[in-house]
Amino acid sequence: MNAPSISARASAYSASILNYICRCIPGISTSLVIALILFAHDSIAFMALTLVYHVLIVAYAVRTCCGIYATWSGMLETANQAALFYTAKSTDPAYAFVKDGEGAAVAQHTESGVRNNELNFTTQIIEHDPEALIHAIFVPNYQEHLDTLRETLSMLASHDLARSSYEIYLAMESHEQDAELKAAALVSEFSPMFRYITYTIHPDDLPGEARGKSSNLAWATRTASRRFHNLGQSNVVLTVMDSDTHLLPSYFETINGHCASKGTDNFTMFVPPIVFDRNSDNISPIVRCADMYWSAAGIAGLYETSQIRTPTSIYSVTLSLARYVDFWDTGPEAIGEDLHMYLKCFFQTGGRLNTVPIYSPASHCNVEHSEITPDMSIDQRWMLSSQARFKQACRHMWGIMDSGYATRHAFALISSSRGTTGSSQCTQCDTLGEGVVSSVDINGMPSTPKTVSKSLQQLADFGPVPYGRIIILLHRLYEAHFLHVHYFIDGFACSVLPLITTIPRSSGLGHVLAIASYLRTIAFCGVMLQMLLYEQLYSTALDLRLQFVKTALSSPSSHIFSGGKSSAKSIGIVRQSLQQVDISRHGDWISFVDYILFPIAGAFYVIVPSLKAQILQFWSTEFVYEVSSKPVRSK
C-alpha cells in the first residue's frame, strides 16, 4: 500500500535535486574553475582548459565580427529593396490624396468601416483581405512615461501597413496606478491610425507567477489569441517589442515577404538586430560601451548560415507557433523572456524551430536613471546612469537560469524515443478533437483553444533529433552565461601565476601561458575590429531611421484614413512625435573613449552581475524585477 507513495516521493525528491543541480550549473562550474586554479594550476586539466577558454574567446570575437558585417550588409540590401518598393508604390492609383485641416497629405482609401472590439473600445477598421497577414504587436510596459509610448506608437502609425495590418496590444500591469487611464488615453488618440488597438491589464500576484515581462506577455497574447480564434483568423504574426522601440516599415514588410512564400502554419521566429542609437551621447561612456557589447552579442548570430539565432528584446513568432508551445511562461525561470521563449520554442518543437534574420534595425534607448534632471552636472548624470545600467545588467544576468532550463530539456529531447517534447509538454491540456487542444490559464480561467494543424504535428513528430543544432545551442548558451566569467578568471590567473611562482618557459605550463598570451592579443584585436564594424552598422541604422522619418514628414500620412473626427488630432500627435525623434551620432572622441573603456565595461556589466547571479542562485530563484528607466522628452 505504501510502496507507490514512497516511490512517488523518491521520484519527486530526485527530480527536485536534478532541477537544483541544473539551476546551479553556472555557479558550480565557476567554483570548479577557481578550485582548479588554486589547487591544481600545474595540472594537465588546467592547461587544457586554459587553451580551450582562449580559443573559444577568439572564436567568439571572430563570429561576432562576421555577424556584425553580415547584418550591416543585410541592412543595406533590405534598405535598397524597400526603396524600390516605395518607388513602385508611389505610382499606384489605389491611393488618392486629399488635404486635412492642417494641410497634411492624407491617403483616403475607398473602403472603410467602423467596428466595435471585444474590450468596449471603438476603433476604425478598413476592410482587410482575409488572406493578408495580420501583425499583432505587443507593447508590454510598466510605469512608462506617456510620451515614451506616444513616440513608439507614432513610429508604428507612420508605416504604410499600419491601417490595414497592425493590431496594437498595450500590455499594462494592474500593479501600476492609473494604468488603465493611460492605456485608454492612448487608444483614444491612436484608434484612427491602426487596424485595431486595445489594451490588456495583467492581474497582480497570480498564483505561480513571477513579476516581469514574460508573465505580462503570457496574459496579453492569450487575450489576443482568444480574439483571433473567435474571428477565425490564423494568418497572424505576433511581435514583441519594448516600450521605447522604434521599428522601420521594412521589418514588417520583410516578414510579409517571407510569409507570402512560406505561410504562417510553421515553427518560425523572426529576429532583428537592436541598436542603441537614440541617446548614447547623453549617458555615461561606460553605459554606452555596455550596451554596444549587449547589441553586438545578439547580432553575432544573425549571419545567414547560423543555425541558432537568439532574439534580444525584439522578435516575432507565428500565431501557430505561439499556440503550439502554449504561449509564454510565467515562472521565475522566464525572467529572461526573449531567450527563454526561444528555448521553449526550440525544445517543444523538437529542435525544429526556424529563425529568420530580419535585417531592419530596431532602435532602442540606453537606460537612464529616473532621477536625472537637465540641471544636473555631467558627472552626476553619468553616475546615476551607470547605477541604473548595473541594475539592468543584474536583471539580464539573472537569466542564466535558462542554462539549467536548456540542460534539462536537452536531456529530455535526446532521450525521447519520438525525438520531440512538443507533444507532451502541456500537462493541463484536454483533447477536444483532431488537433484541437484547450489549455487552462494559471488563474483557472479557460484559455484560447489551441488549434494544432496536422502539418505542425507532422513537422514536430517526425524526423531524427537534430543533435548538431542542440550542440550549437548549448555552445551559444555557454558563450552567453559561462565563457566570459571563466575566461576572465582564467586570464587573470595566467597573468598572476608568473608573478607568484617560478614557471620555466620550457615547461608545459610555460608553453601554455605563452600561447594564451598570443591568443589574448588576437582576441583583443578582434574586439577592436568588432567595434569598428559596429560603428559602421550604427551609423547605417541611424541614417535609415532618420531617412524614414524625413520621408514620412515630407509626404506625410499617405496611408491614414481621414474620415474619423479624431484623425486630424491623431495625425498631429504622430507628426509632432516624428519631428522630435532622438538621434545620437558618435563623434571621433566618443569612439576613442569607447575603445579605452570597453574592457572596464565588460567587467563591470558582464562579469560582476554574472558572478552575483551565480552565487545568489545557489539559494533562490526569486528576483525583484525592476523596470529600467528610459529618457523622457518632457523632462
XYZ file of C-alpha atoms in Angstrom:
635
model
C 0.000 0.000 0.000
C 2.796 2.381 0.898
C 5.139 1.372 -1.935
C 3.641 3.690 -4.610
C 3.637 6.603 -2.191
C 7.270 6.052 -1.213
C 8.242 5.615 -4.853
C 6.441 8.804 -5.826
C 8.129 10.760 -3.062
C 11.540 9.390 -4.038
C 10.921 10.299 -7.673
C 9.841 13.818 -6.742
C 12.873 14.202 -4.486
C 15.212 13.030 -7.247
C 13.619 15.418 -9.722
C 13.987 18.278 -7.236
C 17.693 17.530 -6.761
C 18.225 17.317 -10.535
C 16.443 20.643 -11.071
C 18.559 22.264 -8.359
C 21.797 20.952 -9.863
C 20.800 22.143 -13.341
C 19.878 25.565 -11.956
C 23.253 25.902 -10.236
C 25.371 24.681 -13.171
C 26.861 28.170 -13.811
C 27.862 28.623 -10.169
C 29.133 25.056 -9.830
C 31.263 25.351 -12.969
C 32.788 28.653 -11.854
C 33.577 27.190 -8.429
C 35.350 24.272 -10.096
C 37.406 26.628 -12.255
C 38.515 28.596 -9.196
C 39.335 25.393 -7.299
C 41.373 24.107 -10.240
C 43.413 27.313 -10.341
C 44.029 27.340 -6.592
C 44.914 23.686 -6.108
C 45.969 22.280 -9.495
C 47.249 25.117 -11.657
C 50.137 22.969 -12.845
C 47.893 20.103 -13.921
C 47.056 18.985 -17.450
C 43.401 19.830 -16.778
C 44.228 23.480 -16.076
C 46.448 23.762 -19.144
C 43.813 22.143 -21.362
C 41.028 24.374 -20.057
C 43.195 27.466 -20.447
C 43.707 26.705 -24.128
C 40.013 25.903 -24.600
C 38.862 29.151 -22.980
C 41.242 31.260 -25.050
C 40.385 29.511 -28.316
C 36.678 29.915 -27.610
C 37.009 33.626 -26.843
C 38.917 34.152 -30.108
C 36.224 32.201 -31.979
C 33.550 34.336 -30.318
C 35.299 37.541 -31.406
C 35.596 36.276 -34.984
C 31.952 35.151 -35.079
C 30.801 38.485 -33.698
C 32.706 40.345 -36.399
C 31.133 38.106 -39.050
C 27.672 38.635 -37.582
C 28.042 42.427 -37.470
C 29.350 42.573 -41.034
C 26.580 40.276 -42.320
C 23.946 42.323 -40.510
C 25.333 45.593 -41.844
C 25.344 44.214 -45.401
C 21.834 42.827 -44.909
C 20.563 46.183 -43.667
C 21.877 47.919 -46.774
C 20.297 45.303 -49.053
C 16.967 45.484 -47.215
C 17.030 49.283 -47.440
C 17.650 49.118 -51.198
C 14.737 46.718 -51.669
C 12.484 48.972 -49.582
C 13.456 51.984 -51.710
C 12.473 50.116 -54.868
C 9.164 49.123 -53.259
C 8.282 52.692 -52.311
C 9.256 53.985 -55.740
C 6.893 51.486 -57.371
C 4.103 52.174 -54.908
C 4.207 55.918 -55.455
C 2.610 55.364 -58.880
C -0.122 53.082 -57.512
C -3.542 54.626 -58.359
C -5.133 52.893 -55.345
C -4.100 55.862 -53.194
C -5.855 59.190 -53.693
C -4.598 62.218 -51.801
C -6.681 64.837 -50.028
C -5.742 67.576 -47.583
C -6.655 67.510 -43.927
C -7.342 70.569 -41.811
C -3.643 71.102 -41.120
C -2.599 70.848 -44.752
C -1.098 67.383 -44.406
C -1.473 64.906 -47.234
C -3.658 62.015 -46.161
C -4.486 58.878 -48.122
C -8.168 58.240 -48.463
C -8.942 54.619 -49.209
C -12.300 53.836 -50.762
C -13.198 51.046 -48.357
C -13.540 51.815 -44.675
C -15.691 50.931 -41.741
C -16.168 51.039 -38.011
C -16.130 48.007 -35.758
C -16.603 47.623 -32.023
C -13.969 45.411 -30.409
C -14.386 42.917 -27.592
C -12.941 45.232 -24.952
C -15.524 48.000 -25.405
C -13.397 50.342 -27.478
C -14.470 51.697 -30.837
C -11.761 51.816 -33.450
C -11.962 52.392 -37.186
C -11.031 49.385 -39.277
C -10.646 49.300 -43.030
C -11.742 46.195 -44.837
C -8.995 43.610 -44.642
C -8.055 40.974 -47.146
C -8.711 37.688 -45.307
C -5.612 36.199 -46.920
C -3.323 39.081 -45.933
C -1.040 38.862 -42.926
C -2.033 40.487 -39.638
C 0.685 41.841 -37.341
C -0.345 41.661 -33.693
C 2.125 43.983 -31.950
C 2.500 43.705 -28.167
C 3.972 46.568 -26.146
C 4.443 45.344 -22.546
C 5.085 48.264 -20.219
C 5.095 49.229 -16.568
C 5.352 52.787 -15.255
C 6.493 54.035 -18.649
C 6.016 57.714 -19.377
C 3.125 58.579 -21.678
C 5.428 60.447 -24.068
C 7.625 57.361 -24.492
C 4.635 55.254 -25.508
C 3.270 58.001 -27.777
C 6.551 58.172 -29.662
C 6.688 54.386 -30.077
C 3.113 54.227 -31.365
C 3.723 57.215 -33.645
C 6.580 55.422 -35.368
C 4.338 52.422 -35.970
C 1.428 54.618 -37.096
C 3.601 56.218 -39.767
C 4.049 52.853 -41.530
C 2.027 52.197 -44.676
C 0.800 48.879 -43.269
C -0.497 50.383 -40.022
C -4.113 50.964 -41.100
C -4.507 47.635 -42.871
C -2.390 45.179 -40.889
C -1.254 46.403 -37.445
C -3.169 45.388 -34.347
C -1.693 47.023 -31.238
C -1.986 45.488 -27.768
C -0.770 47.675 -24.909
C 0.112 45.129 -22.227
C -0.447 47.009 -18.969
C 0.073 45.913 -15.357
C -2.662 46.233 -12.733
C 0.090 46.917 -10.193
C 0.664 50.289 -11.875
C -1.604 53.027 -10.610
C -3.779 54.593 -13.328
C -2.526 52.102 -15.923
C -5.983 51.748 -17.408
C -6.463 55.519 -17.722
C -3.110 55.856 -19.506
C -3.915 52.998 -21.869
C -7.394 54.355 -22.602
C -5.907 57.746 -23.493
C -3.503 56.143 -25.958
C -6.254 54.030 -27.507
C -8.375 57.147 -27.977
C -5.515 59.085 -29.564
C -4.329 56.357 -31.922
C -7.520 54.472 -32.802
C -7.779 56.045 -36.295
C -4.190 55.094 -37.069
C -4.259 51.307 -36.772
C -6.365 48.418 -37.911
C -7.098 47.727 -34.268
C -5.767 48.972 -30.949
C -6.657 47.976 -27.404
C -5.035 47.178 -24.090
C -4.880 44.329 -21.614
C -4.497 44.567 -17.848
C -2.334 41.833 -16.349
C -3.666 40.954 -12.867
C -1.256 41.243 -9.976
C 0.055 38.303 -7.940
C -1.456 35.398 -9.854
C -0.557 32.031 -8.265
C 2.750 30.654 -9.536
C 3.667 33.786 -11.487
C 6.807 35.872 -11.222
C 6.523 39.564 -11.986
C 8.068 40.611 -15.255
C 7.715 40.966 -18.995
C 7.092 37.285 -19.695
C 4.081 36.905 -17.402
C 2.617 40.127 -18.796
C 3.051 38.814 -22.336
C 1.500 35.478 -21.397
C -1.662 37.293 -20.339
C -1.755 39.695 -23.298
C -1.058 37.102 -26.001
C -3.653 34.679 -24.628
C -6.193 37.502 -24.643
C -5.374 38.348 -28.248
C -5.406 34.694 -29.254
C -8.959 34.315 -27.969
C -9.985 37.201 -30.200
C -8.272 35.706 -33.261
C -9.905 32.353 -32.534
C -13.350 33.957 -32.333
C -12.747 35.807 -35.614
C -11.397 32.668 -37.268
C -8.054 34.292 -38.064
C -4.864 32.239 -38.148
C -2.719 34.229 -40.595
C -1.221 36.218 -37.733
C 2.320 37.042 -36.627
C 2.870 38.155 -33.027
C 5.551 40.803 -32.498
C 7.002 41.583 -29.077
C 8.700 44.944 -28.614
C 9.859 47.168 -25.778
C 8.046 50.366 -24.897
C 10.845 52.510 -26.391
C 11.436 50.516 -29.585
C 11.350 52.217 -32.982
C 10.819 49.783 -35.841
C 11.056 50.609 -39.534
C 8.394 49.502 -42.048
C 10.935 47.184 -43.664
C 10.796 44.922 -40.601
C 7.163 44.012 -41.148
C 7.394 44.127 -44.947
C 10.228 41.580 -44.874
C 8.128 39.306 -42.662
C 5.266 39.699 -45.133
C 7.519 38.617 -47.972
C 8.683 35.546 -46.081
C 5.155 34.517 -45.064
C 3.866 35.048 -48.584
C 6.119 32.220 -49.753
C 6.272 30.029 -46.637
C 2.904 30.665 -44.964
C 2.331 31.040 -41.227
C 1.492 27.447 -40.310
C 5.046 26.672 -39.275
C 7.567 26.977 -36.473
C 9.120 30.323 -37.341
C 10.629 33.115 -35.252
C 11.830 36.390 -36.796
C 14.815 38.135 -35.217
C 16.100 41.681 -35.944
C 19.282 43.424 -34.733
C 18.934 46.010 -31.976
C 20.879 49.285 -31.963
C 21.072 51.870 -29.156
C 21.091 54.976 -31.348
C 18.825 57.416 -29.533
C 20.646 58.898 -26.524
C 24.083 57.306 -26.418
C 25.831 60.709 -26.424
C 23.965 61.774 -23.279
C 24.812 58.919 -20.966
C 27.922 57.595 -19.266
C 30.523 56.246 -21.738
C 30.764 53.029 -19.751
C 26.994 52.520 -20.191
C 27.320 53.166 -23.910
C 30.069 50.531 -24.118
C 27.997 48.018 -22.179
C 25.004 48.469 -24.481
C 27.223 48.190 -27.547
C 28.527 44.911 -26.144
C 24.952 43.740 -25.497
C 23.838 44.694 -29.000
C 26.845 43.024 -30.647
C 26.290 39.810 -28.686
C 22.797 39.500 -30.140
C 23.915 40.396 -33.658
C 26.689 37.771 -33.519
C 24.263 35.010 -34.535
C 22.450 36.793 -37.364
C 24.635 35.747 -40.295
C 22.888 33.689 -42.965
C 24.437 30.276 -42.220
C 23.888 30.469 -38.472
C 21.643 27.687 -37.161
C 20.967 29.367 -33.809
C 19.712 32.968 -33.725
C 18.593 34.019 -30.274
C 16.490 37.221 -30.038
C 17.339 40.290 -27.992
C 14.248 42.165 -26.740
C 12.509 42.312 -30.144
C 11.213 39.322 -32.096
C 8.159 37.908 -33.845
C 6.587 34.447 -33.893
C 3.757 32.978 -35.892
C 0.474 32.559 -34.034
C 0.643 28.861 -34.883
C 3.950 28.539 -33.043
C 2.737 30.520 -30.018
C -0.327 28.294 -29.698
C 1.699 25.149 -30.194
C 4.072 25.916 -27.313
C 1.204 27.230 -25.146
C 2.382 30.833 -25.198
C 4.856 32.480 -22.823
C 5.927 31.047 -19.461
C 5.184 32.885 -16.236
C 7.542 31.371 -13.637
C 10.839 32.734 -12.279
C 12.845 30.895 -14.967
C 11.266 33.130 -17.601
C 12.778 36.392 -16.349
C 14.999 36.442 -19.455
C 11.833 36.483 -21.525
C 13.328 36.720 -25.024
C 15.897 33.922 -24.671
C 13.511 31.803 -22.605
C 10.786 31.991 -25.257
C 13.350 30.998 -27.875
C 14.429 27.983 -25.807
C 10.836 26.982 -25.125
C 10.010 27.101 -28.834
C 13.217 25.269 -29.726
C 12.670 22.313 -27.406
C 8.899 21.995 -27.728
C 9.273 21.798 -31.494
C 11.868 19.072 -31.142
C 14.721 21.387 -32.141
C 12.984 22.254 -35.428
C 12.454 25.940 -34.730
C 13.244 28.057 -37.778
C 14.695 31.507 -37.082
C 14.751 34.102 -39.849
C 17.026 37.165 -39.535
C 15.275 40.416 -40.415
C 17.915 42.965 -41.381
C 15.944 46.001 -40.299
C 17.355 47.748 -37.211
C 15.294 48.052 -34.045
C 16.166 51.357 -32.396
C 16.482 51.492 -28.596
C 17.318 53.986 -25.871
C 20.186 53.497 -23.466
C 18.943 53.163 -19.914
C 18.849 56.331 -17.814
C 18.188 56.875 -14.109
C 14.689 58.118 -13.283
C 16.110 60.902 -11.071
C 18.242 62.533 -13.771
C 17.294 66.171 -14.443
C 18.603 68.644 -17.056
C 20.203 70.858 -14.407
C 22.467 68.088 -13.089
C 26.179 68.165 -13.758
C 27.561 65.685 -16.273
C 29.326 63.633 -13.608
C 26.079 63.300 -11.632
C 24.185 62.171 -14.728
C 26.900 59.690 -15.635
C 26.974 58.247 -12.128
C 23.195 57.780 -11.983
C 23.030 56.261 -15.475
C 25.848 53.858 -14.539
C 23.933 52.758 -11.434
C 20.739 52.235 -13.438
C 22.596 50.196 -16.060
C 24.123 47.982 -13.368
C 20.634 47.136 -12.061
C 19.587 46.284 -15.595
C 22.694 44.115 -16.031
C 21.840 42.205 -12.850
C 18.379 41.503 -14.264
C 19.847 40.401 -17.588
C 22.353 38.068 -15.941
C 19.692 36.529 -13.717
C 18.612 34.884 -16.949
C 21.479 32.393 -16.598
C 18.775 30.134 -15.154
C 17.992 29.419 -18.789
C 21.165 27.324 -18.906
C 19.634 24.899 -16.418
C 16.327 25.011 -18.285
C 18.086 24.194 -21.563
C 20.142 21.408 -19.973
C 17.053 19.650 -18.612
C 15.160 19.929 -21.877
C 18.151 18.890 -23.980
C 18.428 15.654 -21.989
C 14.665 15.127 -22.297
C 14.747 15.747 -26.047
C 17.690 13.434 -26.659
C 16.215 10.659 -24.504
C 12.791 10.918 -26.130
C 12.138 7.988 -28.421
C 9.935 10.170 -30.614
C 12.529 12.896 -30.977
C 10.297 15.682 -29.625
C 8.943 17.028 -26.374
C 6.419 19.260 -28.075
C 3.503 16.865 -27.874
C 3.879 16.144 -24.180
C 4.725 19.493 -22.601
C 1.272 20.780 -21.793
C 0.209 18.749 -18.778
C -3.067 20.664 -18.396
C -4.409 20.043 -21.879
C -7.563 18.142 -22.811
C -8.137 16.873 -26.330
C -11.254 18.359 -27.896
C -10.939 16.800 -31.304
C -8.431 16.118 -34.024
C -5.590 18.543 -33.492
C -7.554 20.809 -31.127
C -6.422 21.385 -27.562
C -7.715 23.570 -24.740
C -5.315 24.709 -22.048
C -6.049 26.212 -18.664
C -4.791 29.626 -17.594
C -2.914 29.912 -14.346
C -5.807 31.724 -12.704
C -8.238 28.928 -13.527
C -9.878 30.682 -16.478
C -10.014 28.716 -19.722
C -7.524 29.957 -22.258
C -7.851 30.130 -26.010
C -8.493 26.820 -27.735
C -5.165 25.909 -29.294
C -5.505 24.609 -32.829
C -2.633 22.346 -33.809
C -2.727 21.600 -37.503
C -1.692 18.287 -38.996
C 1.260 19.963 -40.725
C 2.592 21.242 -37.410
C 2.165 17.833 -35.788
C 3.991 16.139 -38.649
C 6.758 18.731 -38.585
C 7.408 18.196 -34.870
C 6.777 14.473 -34.529
C 8.831 13.019 -37.355
C 12.476 13.026 -38.255
C 15.679 12.425 -36.289
C 16.690 14.537 -33.322
C 18.847 17.445 -34.608
C 21.850 16.699 -32.387
C 24.029 19.202 -34.218
C 21.646 22.081 -33.513
C 21.379 21.076 -29.853
C 25.167 21.102 -29.503
C 25.394 24.520 -31.169
C 22.639 25.864 -28.909
C 24.393 24.631 -25.772
C 27.629 26.181 -27.026
C 25.876 29.550 -27.550
C 24.455 29.368 -24.036
C 27.920 28.595 -22.716
C 29.203 31.695 -24.509
C 26.448 33.841 -23.045
C 26.386 32.556 -19.458
C 29.750 30.914 -18.714
C 32.565 31.741 -21.098
C 33.280 35.356 -20.226
C 33.373 34.633 -16.493
C 35.598 31.561 -16.962
C 37.858 33.406 -19.401
C 38.185 36.386 -17.045
C 39.118 34.184 -14.083
C 41.475 32.036 -16.128
C 43.088 35.016 -17.858
C 43.626 36.724 -14.507
C 45.274 33.541 -13.222
C 47.514 33.315 -16.303
C 48.689 36.880 -15.671
C 49.279 36.424 -11.933
C 50.832 32.952 -11.820
C 54.216 34.016 -13.280
C 54.385 36.748 -10.609
C 53.868 34.470 -7.624
C 55.608 31.280 -8.722
C 58.513 30.237 -10.914
C 57.349 28.715 -14.190
C 60.099 27.512 -16.575
C 59.463 28.648 -20.119
C 60.330 25.194 -21.427
C 57.714 23.516 -19.239
C 54.271 22.570 -20.471
C 52.642 25.283 -18.376
C 55.146 27.829 -19.690
C 54.243 26.986 -23.286
C 50.525 27.156 -22.486
C 50.854 30.576 -20.842
C 52.804 31.867 -23.842
C 50.175 30.586 -26.288
C 47.409 32.041 -24.105
C 49.128 35.434 -24.206
C 49.163 35.388 -28.004
C 45.502 34.331 -28.120
C 44.528 37.165 -25.772
C 46.237 39.604 -28.125
C 44.334 38.153 -31.087
C 41.066 38.361 -29.138
C 41.773 41.996 -28.257
C 42.393 42.804 -31.920
C 39.137 41.024 -32.748
C 37.285 43.227 -30.284
C 38.786 46.361 -31.846
C 37.679 45.172 -35.306
C 34.266 44.395 -33.864
C 33.945 47.966 -32.586
C 34.984 49.410 -35.950
C 32.388 47.295 -37.752
C 29.767 48.180 -35.174
C 30.372 51.892 -35.813
C 29.503 51.323 -39.471
C 26.389 49.368 -38.564
C 25.405 52.011 -36.002
C 25.740 54.862 -38.495
C 23.790 52.952 -41.140
C 20.958 52.128 -38.730
C 20.764 55.752 -37.608
C 20.743 57.045 -41.186
C 17.990 54.610 -42.179
C 15.776 55.690 -39.294
C 16.433 59.375 -39.975
C 15.770 58.912 -43.693
C 12.461 57.209 -42.971
C 11.367 59.988 -40.601
C 12.244 62.682 -43.143
C 10.364 60.819 -45.865
C 7.308 60.381 -43.652
C 7.283 64.083 -42.815
C 7.882 65.298 -46.364
C 4.936 63.295 -47.780
C 3.104 62.552 -44.554
C 0.409 60.088 -43.645
C -0.475 58.949 -47.143
C -1.940 55.733 -45.749
C -4.065 57.116 -42.909
C -7.850 57.154 -43.253
C -9.075 60.711 -42.658
C -12.779 60.172 -42.225
C -12.819 59.945 -38.429
C -13.383 63.019 -36.287
C -10.183 62.463 -34.335
C -7.923 61.754 -37.313
C -6.572 65.317 -37.508
C -5.668 65.220 -33.815
C -4.075 61.795 -34.206
C -2.080 62.864 -37.231
C -0.933 65.911 -35.306
C 0.370 63.697 -32.499
C 2.210 61.485 -34.960
C 3.742 64.421 -36.808
C 4.906 66.079 -33.601
C 6.488 62.843 -32.365
C 8.281 62.262 -35.664
C 9.616 65.815 -35.664
C 11.148 65.240 -32.222
C 12.703 61.791 -32.586
C 16.089 61.499 -30.943
C 19.260 60.805 -32.868
C 22.681 60.275 -31.365
C 25.693 60.333 -33.652
C 29.074 59.108 -32.480
C 31.942 61.540 -32.834
C 35.603 60.582 -33.090
C 36.292 61.361 -29.446
C 33.341 59.217 -28.351
C 34.659 56.238 -30.312
C 38.124 56.737 -28.840
C 36.733 56.725 -25.294
C 34.770 53.568 -26.097
C 37.924 51.713 -27.114
C 39.540 52.584 -23.798
C 36.558 51.751 -21.584
C 35.410 48.595 -23.357
C 37.298 46.152 -21.055
C 36.107 48.005 -17.941
C 32.506 47.981 -19.140
C 32.725 44.256 -19.842
C 33.993 43.542 -16.339
C 31.521 45.827 -14.566
C 28.375 44.981 -16.531
C 29.019 41.351 -17.509
C 31.444 39.656 -15.119
C 30.281 41.174 -11.804
C 26.487 40.766 -12.399
C 27.031 37.233 -13.694
C 29.057 36.233 -10.618
C 26.411 37.813 -8.400
C 23.651 35.819 -10.102
C 25.643 32.571 -9.933
C 26.199 32.958 -6.188
C 22.643 34.002 -5.302
C 21.035 31.243 -7.378
C 22.504 28.644 -5.031
C 19.838 29.803 -2.573
C 16.940 31.264 -4.529
C 15.301 31.737 -7.907
C 13.411 34.828 -6.771
C 14.391 38.167 -8.255
C 12.898 41.608 -7.631
C 12.098 42.799 -11.155
C 12.852 46.498 -11.641
C 11.967 48.259 -14.875
C 14.792 50.230 -16.478
C 14.087 53.945 -16.852
C 14.079 55.469 -20.327
C 14.782 59.090 -21.309
C 11.636 61.241 -21.363
C 11.498 64.230 -23.687
C 9.244 66.328 -21.467
C 11.776 66.103 -18.636
